[in-house]
DNA sequence: ATCCAGGGGGATT
DNA sequence: AATCCCCATGGA
């Protein structure tokens, strides 16, 4: 028994918006539950709610929560630097308090390989199916499942039966026990080097690589270009005409620099939530 | 019914 | 380097 991890803890969380952060499609195992959220991460089941600038959390230590939600990051400084870009001011205001979380790289990689060419609800379904099929029971409740370890995913045919479609081939090829260690090793490399290494993996192109770099390996200069970002950038910087992803990437790197990842998440979440609904 | 969803890979031009 | 085409699936 681990009473320290099950007790509810309260911590200050200034410049942080829990709901928008968990609804910004950085991760695919969070869901609302009575006034708060349940977040599954690795083998943890974390319940969290926010009130008056504080966070009430159960299922994780304070140190984990601070790191996971990036509460140590100097948020106002980032927002202040990006506020010099007029095309972001509306998005920054609408997304104030959204933070880029720090996920486990393996879980992040699998999630974004699943993400290709499908919408968020379906991604969440696929990830849930993977956990239910191959995740270890992680608590007394048999429904709480850990995220499957690298090497622990079902075989390709079984993956297909779970509804992941053509992504089954990618996932089965990524499913090697050494992947966790290999992914962590990328933190020691430079941005471009780590990006090239990720892109050498099956099912991992520029976009998925950038998501893994940004959401799990700490590279805040990454700027994943998906359909929403493409629209937003073409609208704000290319006169509404379609532009090559290369040009979009270059512009983002020059203009947003080390904060490109935050610029991306602000634009993504703002444009997506504006059109959806 | 047709289009779209946080794409990637391979072939052709 | 730009442009098809295909990959599987579910929701709008």
XYZ file of C-alpha atoms (C1' of nucleotides) in Angstrom:
302
model
C 0.000 0.000 0.000
C 1.171 3.466 -0.894
C -0.738 6.003 1.176
C 1.390 8.901 -0.017
C 0.263 8.396 -3.594
C -3.429 7.946 -2.788
C -3.870 10.871 -0.438
C -5.302 14.018 -1.927
C -2.746 16.763 -2.136
C -3.261 20.448 -2.808
C -0.775 22.625 -4.593
C -0.644 26.113 -6.011
C -0.948 26.292 -9.796
C -0.794 29.894 -11.001
C -0.998 30.634 -14.735
C -2.475 27.201 -15.316
C -5.778 26.116 -16.865
C -6.463 22.470 -16.239
C -9.463 21.934 -18.512
C -8.044 23.542 -21.667
C -4.704 21.824 -21.104
C -6.359 18.408 -20.948
C -8.682 19.167 -23.867
C -5.945 20.391 -26.211
C -5.248 16.930 -27.688
C -1.692 16.648 -26.386
C -2.611 13.418 -24.714
C -5.433 10.966 -25.204
C -6.165 9.460 -21.802
C -7.911 12.272 -19.938
C -11.638 12.588 -19.425
C -13.887 14.880 -17.387
C -15.395 13.422 -14.228
C -17.523 15.229 -11.656
C -16.110 18.773 -11.541
C -12.626 17.544 -12.434
C -10.732 15.108 -14.615
C -9.346 11.603 -14.538
C -5.982 11.325 -16.255
C -4.268 8.031 -16.957
C -0.517 8.283 -17.465
C 1.648 5.201 -17.689
C 0.381 3.033 -14.830
C -1.056 5.941 -12.863
C -4.676 6.912 -12.489
C -4.736 10.543 -11.407
C -7.801 12.498 -10.388
C -7.412 16.237 -10.477
C -9.597 19.294 -10.081
C -8.854 22.981 -10.090
C -10.327 25.729 -7.939
C -9.111 29.217 -7.133
C -5.640 28.801 -8.520
C -5.009 25.553 -6.660
C -4.972 21.950 -7.792
C -6.405 19.061 -5.790
C -4.787 15.844 -6.916
C -4.952 12.172 -5.965
C -2.971 9.309 -7.435
C 0.411 10.976 -7.842
C 3.057 12.720 -5.805
C 3.431 16.478 -5.814
C 6.767 16.189 -7.589
C 5.221 14.131 -10.373
C 2.303 16.523 -10.790
C 4.561 19.581 -11.012
C 6.672 17.908 -13.644
C 3.773 16.340 -15.572
C 1.813 19.577 -15.911
C 4.993 21.654 -16.356
C 4.044 23.894 -13.448
C 7.703 24.868 -13.093
C 7.768 26.513 -16.511
C 7.860 30.317 -16.596
C 4.540 30.759 -18.289
C 4.159 34.523 -18.225
C 7.563 34.992 -19.801
C 6.645 32.708 -22.670
C 3.299 34.409 -23.206
C 4.974 37.819 -23.045
C 7.539 36.874 -25.701
C 4.840 35.520 -28.015
C 2.564 38.508 -27.454
C 4.766 40.459 -29.871
C 3.206 38.408 -32.671
C -0.163 40.012 -33.481
C -1.527 36.888 -35.147
C -1.246 35.121 -31.791
C -2.827 37.642 -29.438
C -6.355 36.309 -29.831
C -5.192 32.702 -29.452
C -3.019 33.492 -26.428
C -5.942 35.184 -24.724
C -8.335 32.356 -25.538
C -5.835 29.712 -24.435
C -4.347 31.443 -21.407
C -3.127 28.865 -18.918
C -2.694 26.013 -21.386
C 0.612 24.320 -20.680
C 2.638 21.849 -22.663
C 2.734 18.741 -20.508
C 5.580 16.277 -20.109
C 4.450 12.824 -21.167
C 6.185 9.508 -21.285
C 7.848 9.296 -24.730
C 6.666 5.769 -25.543
C 3.071 6.531 -24.656
C 3.292 9.777 -26.613
C 4.784 8.060 -29.654
C 2.088 5.390 -29.795
C -0.653 7.958 -29.317
C 0.499 10.136 -32.192
C 1.177 7.225 -34.523
C -2.473 6.344 -33.906
C -3.470 9.966 -34.453
C -2.729 10.087 -38.147
C -5.726 10.729 -40.309
C -8.376 10.455 -37.630
C -10.165 12.753 -35.247
C -9.553 13.104 -31.534
C -12.447 10.959 -30.254
C -11.274 8.077 -32.416
C -7.664 8.459 -31.275
C -8.887 8.250 -27.699
C -10.850 5.119 -28.525
C -7.870 3.455 -30.151
C -5.558 4.244 -27.240
C -8.141 2.999 -24.782
C -8.470 -0.208 -26.783
C -4.699 -0.730 -26.637
C -4.689 -0.310 -22.864
C -7.643 -2.608 -22.319
C -6.147 -5.277 -24.555
C -2.532 -5.180 -23.379
C -2.173 -2.935 -20.333
C -1.411 -4.465 -16.959
C -4.021 -4.104 -14.273
C -2.787 -1.054 -12.424
C -5.057 -0.894 -9.374
C -7.700 -2.702 -7.406
C -10.290 -1.762 -9.975
C -9.853 -4.133 -12.917
C -10.834 -1.338 -15.272
C -7.708 0.697 -14.495
C -5.164 -0.305 -17.037
C -1.593 0.808 -17.411
C -0.342 1.864 -20.800
C 1.226 -1.209 -22.479
C 5.003 -1.391 -22.251
C 7.125 -1.371 -25.402
C 7.176 -5.003 -26.495
C 3.819 -5.584 -24.848
C 1.483 -4.543 -27.640
C -0.603 -7.222 -29.372
C 0.580 -8.765 -32.639
C -0.391 -7.069 -35.883
C -3.481 -9.153 -36.603
C -4.776 -8.597 -33.084
C -4.059 -4.870 -33.382
C -6.203 -4.738 -36.501
C -9.036 -6.357 -34.643
C -8.806 -3.532 -32.104
C -9.704 -1.082 -34.862
C -6.425 0.734 -35.424
C -6.612 0.092 -39.169
C -3.468 0.404 -41.257
C -1.596 1.766 -38.232
C -1.350 -1.829 -36.996
C 1.700 -2.440 -39.177
C 3.463 0.630 -37.783
C 2.648 -0.213 -34.184
C 3.785 -3.817 -34.462
C 7.114 -2.673 -35.912
C 7.566 -0.103 -33.138
C 6.735 -2.676 -30.502
C 10.244 -3.467 -29.288
C 11.373 -3.647 -25.639
C 14.349 -1.362 -26.267
C 12.170 1.507 -27.536
C 11.764 3.160 -24.145
C 15.486 3.422 -23.557
C 16.083 4.479 -27.150
C 13.507 7.259 -26.909
C 14.892 8.604 -23.650
C 18.335 8.720 -25.224
C 17.054 11.269 -27.737
C 16.933 13.889 -24.986
C 20.716 14.010 -25.034
C 20.815 14.854 -28.727
C 20.241 18.104 -30.555
C 16.845 18.962 -31.974
C 17.536 18.112 -35.616
C 19.397 14.939 -34.747
C 16.631 13.675 -32.479
C 14.082 14.623 -35.127
C 15.896 12.672 -37.836
C 16.174 9.668 -35.538
C 12.435 9.719 -34.834
C 11.648 10.086 -38.530
C 13.568 6.915 -39.254
C 10.892 4.973 -37.353
C 8.032 3.340 -39.284
C 4.886 5.448 -39.238
C 6.755 8.504 -37.981
C 7.000 11.468 -40.335
C 7.635 15.124 -39.595
C 4.380 15.765 -37.800
C 4.445 12.793 -35.432
C 8.146 13.335 -34.766
C 7.489 16.957 -33.802
C 4.686 15.937 -31.436
C 6.941 13.461 -29.661
C 9.745 16.010 -29.452
C 7.396 18.652 -28.075
C 5.149 16.709 -25.732
C 7.556 14.161 -24.318
C 11.194 15.051 -24.976
C 11.258 18.692 -23.921
C 12.024 20.287 -27.300
C 9.870 23.426 -27.071
C 11.066 24.663 -30.463
C 9.166 21.880 -32.259
C 6.239 23.053 -34.399
C 4.001 20.161 -35.512
C 2.166 21.038 -38.718
C -1.225 19.363 -38.945
C -4.353 20.303 -40.903
C -5.420 22.961 -38.384
C -2.012 24.608 -38.146
C -1.727 24.544 -41.912
C -5.016 26.422 -42.170
C -4.088 28.895 -39.447
C -0.652 29.667 -40.871
C -1.877 29.877 -44.463
C -4.577 32.259 -43.319
C -2.324 34.491 -41.217
C 0.929 34.431 -43.203
C 0.342 33.226 -46.757
C -2.640 35.252 -47.885
C -4.990 32.298 -47.589
C -3.066 30.335 -50.225
C -1.687 26.903 -49.657
C 1.960 26.807 -48.685
C 4.428 23.911 -48.456
C 4.942 22.551 -44.955
C 8.618 23.395 -45.362
C 7.803 27.074 -45.694
C 5.453 26.950 -42.718
C 8.118 25.261 -40.586
C 10.744 27.790 -41.621
C 8.508 30.728 -40.869
C 7.564 29.321 -37.467
C 11.190 28.668 -36.552
C 12.259 32.199 -37.543
C 9.293 33.915 -35.964
C 8.593 31.923 -32.791
C 12.001 30.376 -32.143
C 12.286 28.502 -28.869
C 8.585 29.211 -28.157
C 7.337 27.657 -31.399
C 5.786 24.754 -29.518
C 3.629 27.071 -27.424
C 2.716 29.145 -30.477
C 1.648 25.923 -32.155
C -0.525 24.769 -29.275
C -2.192 28.176 -28.942
C -2.982 28.273 -32.660
C -4.053 24.634 -32.815
C -6.407 24.776 -29.867
C -7.845 28.167 -30.743
C -8.555 27.389 -34.390
C -9.823 23.924 -33.670
C -12.207 24.884 -30.892
C -13.411 27.838 -32.937
C -14.404 25.686 -35.925
C -15.607 22.685 -34.021
C -19.010 23.340 -32.533
C -23.247 9.839 -50.336
C -19.169 12.429 -49.885
C -15.932 14.610 -47.097
C -12.924 15.023 -43.238
C -10.033 13.728 -39.345
C -3.496 16.443 -35.079
C -0.245 11.559 -41.730
C 3.113 8.426 -43.703
C 5.247 5.933 -47.452
C 6.179 4.789 -51.991
C 6.118 5.755 -56.943
C 5.973 8.930 -60.669
C 6.745 13.198 -62.856
C 10.759 19.025 -54.900
C 5.938 18.703 -56.095
C 2.142 15.635 -56.953
C -0.636 11.432 -56.959
C -2.156 7.214 -54.738
C -3.107 4.119 -51.148
C -3.352 2.782 -46.550
C -8.598 1.708 -42.605
C -12.287 3.676 -40.061
C -15.979 6.328 -38.027
C -18.504 10.612 -37.624
C -20.712 14.529 -39.664
